[in-house]
Short mmCIF file of C-alpha atoms and ligand atoms in Angstrom, two decimals:
data_model
loop_
_atom_site.label_atom_id
_atom_site.label_comp_id
_atom_site.label_asym_id
_atom_site.label_seq_id
_atom_site.Cartn_x
_atom_site.Cartn_y
_atom_site.Cartn_z
CA UNK A 1 5.51 11.29 16.74
CA UNK A 2 7.24 7.99 17.29
CA UNK A 3 7.10 4.89 15.07
CA UNK A 4 7.54 1.26 15.64
CA UNK A 5 8.12 -1.64 13.15
CA UNK A 6 7.83 -5.17 14.43
CA UNK A 7 9.65 -7.95 12.50
CA UNK A 8 9.65 -11.60 12.30
CA UNK A 9 10.22 -14.12 9.42
CA UNK A 10 6.96 -14.29 7.41
CA UNK A 11 4.95 -11.40 8.80
CA UNK A 12 1.94 -13.71 9.34
CA UNK A 13 2.27 -14.89 12.82
CA UNK A 14 4.44 -13.23 15.40
CA UNK A 15 4.95 -9.51 14.05
CA UNK A 16 1.32 -9.14 13.05
CA UNK A 17 0.40 -10.35 16.59
CA UNK A 18 2.75 -7.68 17.90
CA UNK A 19 1.40 -5.14 15.67
CA UNK A 20 -2.23 -5.82 16.82
CA UNK A 21 -1.63 -6.05 20.53
CA UNK A 22 0.68 -2.91 20.65
CA UNK A 23 -1.80 -0.92 18.49
CA UNK A 24 -4.56 -1.81 20.86
CA UNK A 25 -2.60 -0.65 23.82
CA UNK A 26 -1.66 2.67 22.15
CA UNK A 27 -5.41 3.24 21.19
CA UNK A 28 -6.27 2.39 24.84
CA UNK A 29 -3.91 5.07 26.05
CA UNK A 30 -5.29 7.60 23.53
CA UNK A 31 -1.81 7.91 21.71
CA UNK A 32 -2.78 6.88 18.07
CA UNK A 33 -1.82 10.36 16.84
CA UNK A 34 1.57 10.02 18.60
CA UNK A 35 2.67 6.30 17.92
CA UNK A 36 2.68 4.64 14.46
CA UNK A 37 2.88 0.98 14.25
CA UNK A 38 3.60 -1.42 11.45
CA UNK A 39 5.10 -4.93 11.06
CA UNK A 40 7.01 -6.81 8.28
CA UNK A 41 8.91 -9.96 7.57
CA UNK A 42 12.54 -10.63 6.62
CA UNK A 43 11.30 -13.22 4.03
CA UNK A 44 9.16 -12.85 0.85
CA UNK A 45 7.17 -16.01 1.16
CA UNK A 46 3.85 -14.52 2.26
CA UNK A 47 3.85 -10.98 0.71
CA UNK A 48 0.25 -9.75 0.55
CA UNK A 49 -1.22 -12.46 2.77
CA UNK A 50 -3.40 -11.81 5.85
CA UNK A 51 -2.15 -13.13 9.08
CA UNK A 52 -2.16 -16.88 9.70
CA UNK A 53 -5.76 -18.01 10.84
CA UNK A 54 -4.20 -19.49 13.97
CA UNK A 55 -2.78 -16.32 14.90
CA UNK A 56 -5.82 -14.18 13.96
CA UNK A 57 -8.11 -16.47 15.99
CA UNK A 58 -6.05 -16.61 19.07
CA UNK A 59 -5.66 -12.85 18.95
CA UNK A 60 -9.38 -12.44 18.37
CA UNK A 61 -10.18 -14.32 21.57
CA UNK A 62 -8.14 -11.81 23.51
CA UNK A 63 -9.80 -9.03 21.81
CA UNK A 64 -7.33 -8.13 19.21
CA UNK A 65 -8.26 -7.62 15.54
CA UNK A 66 -5.63 -8.50 12.99
CA UNK A 67 -7.96 -8.72 10.01
CA UNK A 68 -6.74 -5.45 8.31
CA UNK A 69 -3.07 -6.55 8.30
CA UNK A 70 -1.32 -7.84 5.04
CA UNK A 71 2.33 -9.09 5.01
CA UNK A 72 5.05 -7.07 3.51
CA UNK A 73 8.84 -7.49 3.44
CA UNK A 74 11.30 -5.17 5.34
CA UNK A 75 12.90 -2.52 2.89
CA UNK A 76 15.94 -0.44 3.25
CA UNK A 77 13.98 2.82 3.89
CA UNK A 78 12.34 1.21 6.90
CA UNK A 79 15.66 1.91 8.74
CA UNK A 80 15.15 5.76 8.31
CA UNK A 81 11.28 5.77 8.42
CA UNK A 82 10.95 3.93 11.90
CA UNK A 83 12.33 5.01 15.20
CA UNK A 84 12.18 1.40 16.67
CA UNK A 85 12.66 -1.78 14.46
CA UNK A 86 12.01 -4.67 16.93
CA UNK A 87 12.96 -8.28 16.01
CA UNK A 88 11.20 -11.28 17.32
CA UNK A 89 14.11 -13.56 17.47
CA UNK A 90 17.87 -13.60 17.15
CA UNK A 91 17.73 -14.79 13.47
CA UNK A 92 15.49 -12.08 12.42
CA UNK A 93 17.74 -9.54 14.26
CA UNK A 94 20.90 -11.04 12.50
CA UNK A 95 19.14 -10.59 9.06
CA UNK A 96 18.13 -7.07 9.94
CA UNK A 97 21.67 -6.14 11.10
CA UNK A 98 22.94 -7.62 7.81
CA UNK A 99 20.64 -5.48 5.58
CA UNK A 100 20.93 -2.33 7.68
CA UNK A 101 21.95 0.58 5.61
CA UNK A 102 24.84 2.96 6.77
CA UNK A 103 22.53 5.80 7.14
CA UNK A 104 20.00 3.88 9.28
CA UNK A 105 18.63 5.87 12.11
CA UNK A 106 16.31 3.37 13.74
CA UNK A 107 17.09 1.61 17.16
CA UNK A 108 17.46 -1.99 16.18
CA UNK A 109 16.80 -4.78 18.93
CA UNK A 110 14.98 -7.51 20.25
CA UNK A 111 11.30 -6.95 21.18
CA UNK A 112 11.68 -8.93 24.40
CA UNK A 113 14.27 -6.59 25.74
CA UNK A 114 11.10 -4.73 26.70
CA UNK A 115 9.30 -7.55 28.41
CA UNK A 116 9.34 -8.64 32.02
CA UNK A 117 9.86 -12.46 31.03
CA UNK A 118 12.97 -14.60 31.18
CA UNK A 119 12.90 -15.41 27.57
CA UNK A 120 14.80 -13.40 25.05
CA UNK A 121 13.00 -14.53 21.82
CA UNK A 122 9.38 -14.88 20.65
CA UNK A 123 9.53 -18.65 19.33
CA UNK A 124 8.44 -19.29 15.81
CA UNK A 125 4.87 -20.94 16.30
CA UNK A 126 4.32 -21.73 12.55
CA UNK A 127 5.05 -25.51 12.67
CA UNK A 128 3.82 -26.18 16.20
CA UNK A 129 0.42 -26.56 17.87
CA UNK A 130 -2.01 -24.03 19.39
CA UNK A 131 -0.06 -23.60 22.65
CA UNK A 132 2.62 -21.83 20.64
CA UNK A 133 0.24 -19.11 19.64
CA UNK A 134 -1.09 -18.51 23.04
CA UNK A 135 2.56 -18.26 24.14
CA UNK A 136 3.49 -15.81 21.38
CA UNK A 137 0.50 -13.66 22.80
CA UNK A 138 1.71 -13.90 26.35
CA UNK A 139 5.15 -12.73 25.33
CA UNK A 140 3.94 -10.05 23.15
CA UNK A 141 1.56 -8.67 25.74
CA UNK A 142 4.34 -8.29 28.18
CA UNK A 143 6.88 -6.67 25.87
CA UNK A 144 3.95 -4.45 24.56
CA UNK A 145 3.43 -2.90 28.02
CA UNK A 146 7.13 -2.30 28.59
CA UNK A 147 7.66 -0.78 24.98
CA UNK A 148 4.82 1.68 25.64
CA UNK A 149 6.18 2.71 29.02
CA UNK A 150 9.57 3.18 27.38
CA UNK A 151 8.16 5.20 24.39
CA UNK A 152 5.77 7.26 26.60
CA UNK A 153 8.66 8.92 28.30
CA UNK A 154 9.96 10.12 24.82
CA UNK A 155 6.73 11.92 23.84
P1 4NP B 201 6.27 -15.78 11.53
O1 4NP B 201 6.00 -17.28 11.34
O2 4NP B 201 7.70 -15.37 11.13
O3 4NP B 201 6.01 -15.48 12.94
O4 4NP B 201 5.29 -15.04 10.61
C1 4NP B 201 6.37 -18.02 10.28
C2 4NP B 201 5.47 -17.89 9.06
C3 4NP B 201 5.86 -18.62 7.87
C4 4NP B 201 6.94 -19.37 7.89
C5 4NP B 201 7.68 -19.44 9.06
C6 4NP B 201 7.55 -18.74 10.23
N1 4NP B 201 7.33 -20.16 6.71
O5 4NP B 201 8.25 -20.94 6.73
O6 4NP B 201 6.40 -19.97 5.71
#
């Protein structure tokens, strides 16, 4: 069993998108019993909220269902519970590094290290237009394929 936690700032746009896209890929490959997927935010603003409707709608158009997800904040025990903690941008990563307990066992890094794109961050789409949400999906789809290829070798 392997487990992955996707992390952004609010847990209502980027990390729920990664959660939904990666889960769909895991299901498609018949690996739901072997790979657990979750997402969280470094900030507390949106705890308990469903994904932003712009993220949910853009995801739905590509066949991903984000409706069951609810925002939560990253907690210290996540660093022992998960095998991979993957940040959407460098600020998220710095915040995670700052709260990382000494007994942490999780791999901590940028999600896009697993993608075949030239960018290294998934940009925050919250204050931008619709194109930002499509771009998030493009980046997340690329990194999800790479991440699953990586994890499949460890199963
Ligand atoms: P996320 O996007 O980190 O991708 O979920 C954001 C959501 C909310 C806020 C910022 C970014 N906010 O400032 O409330």
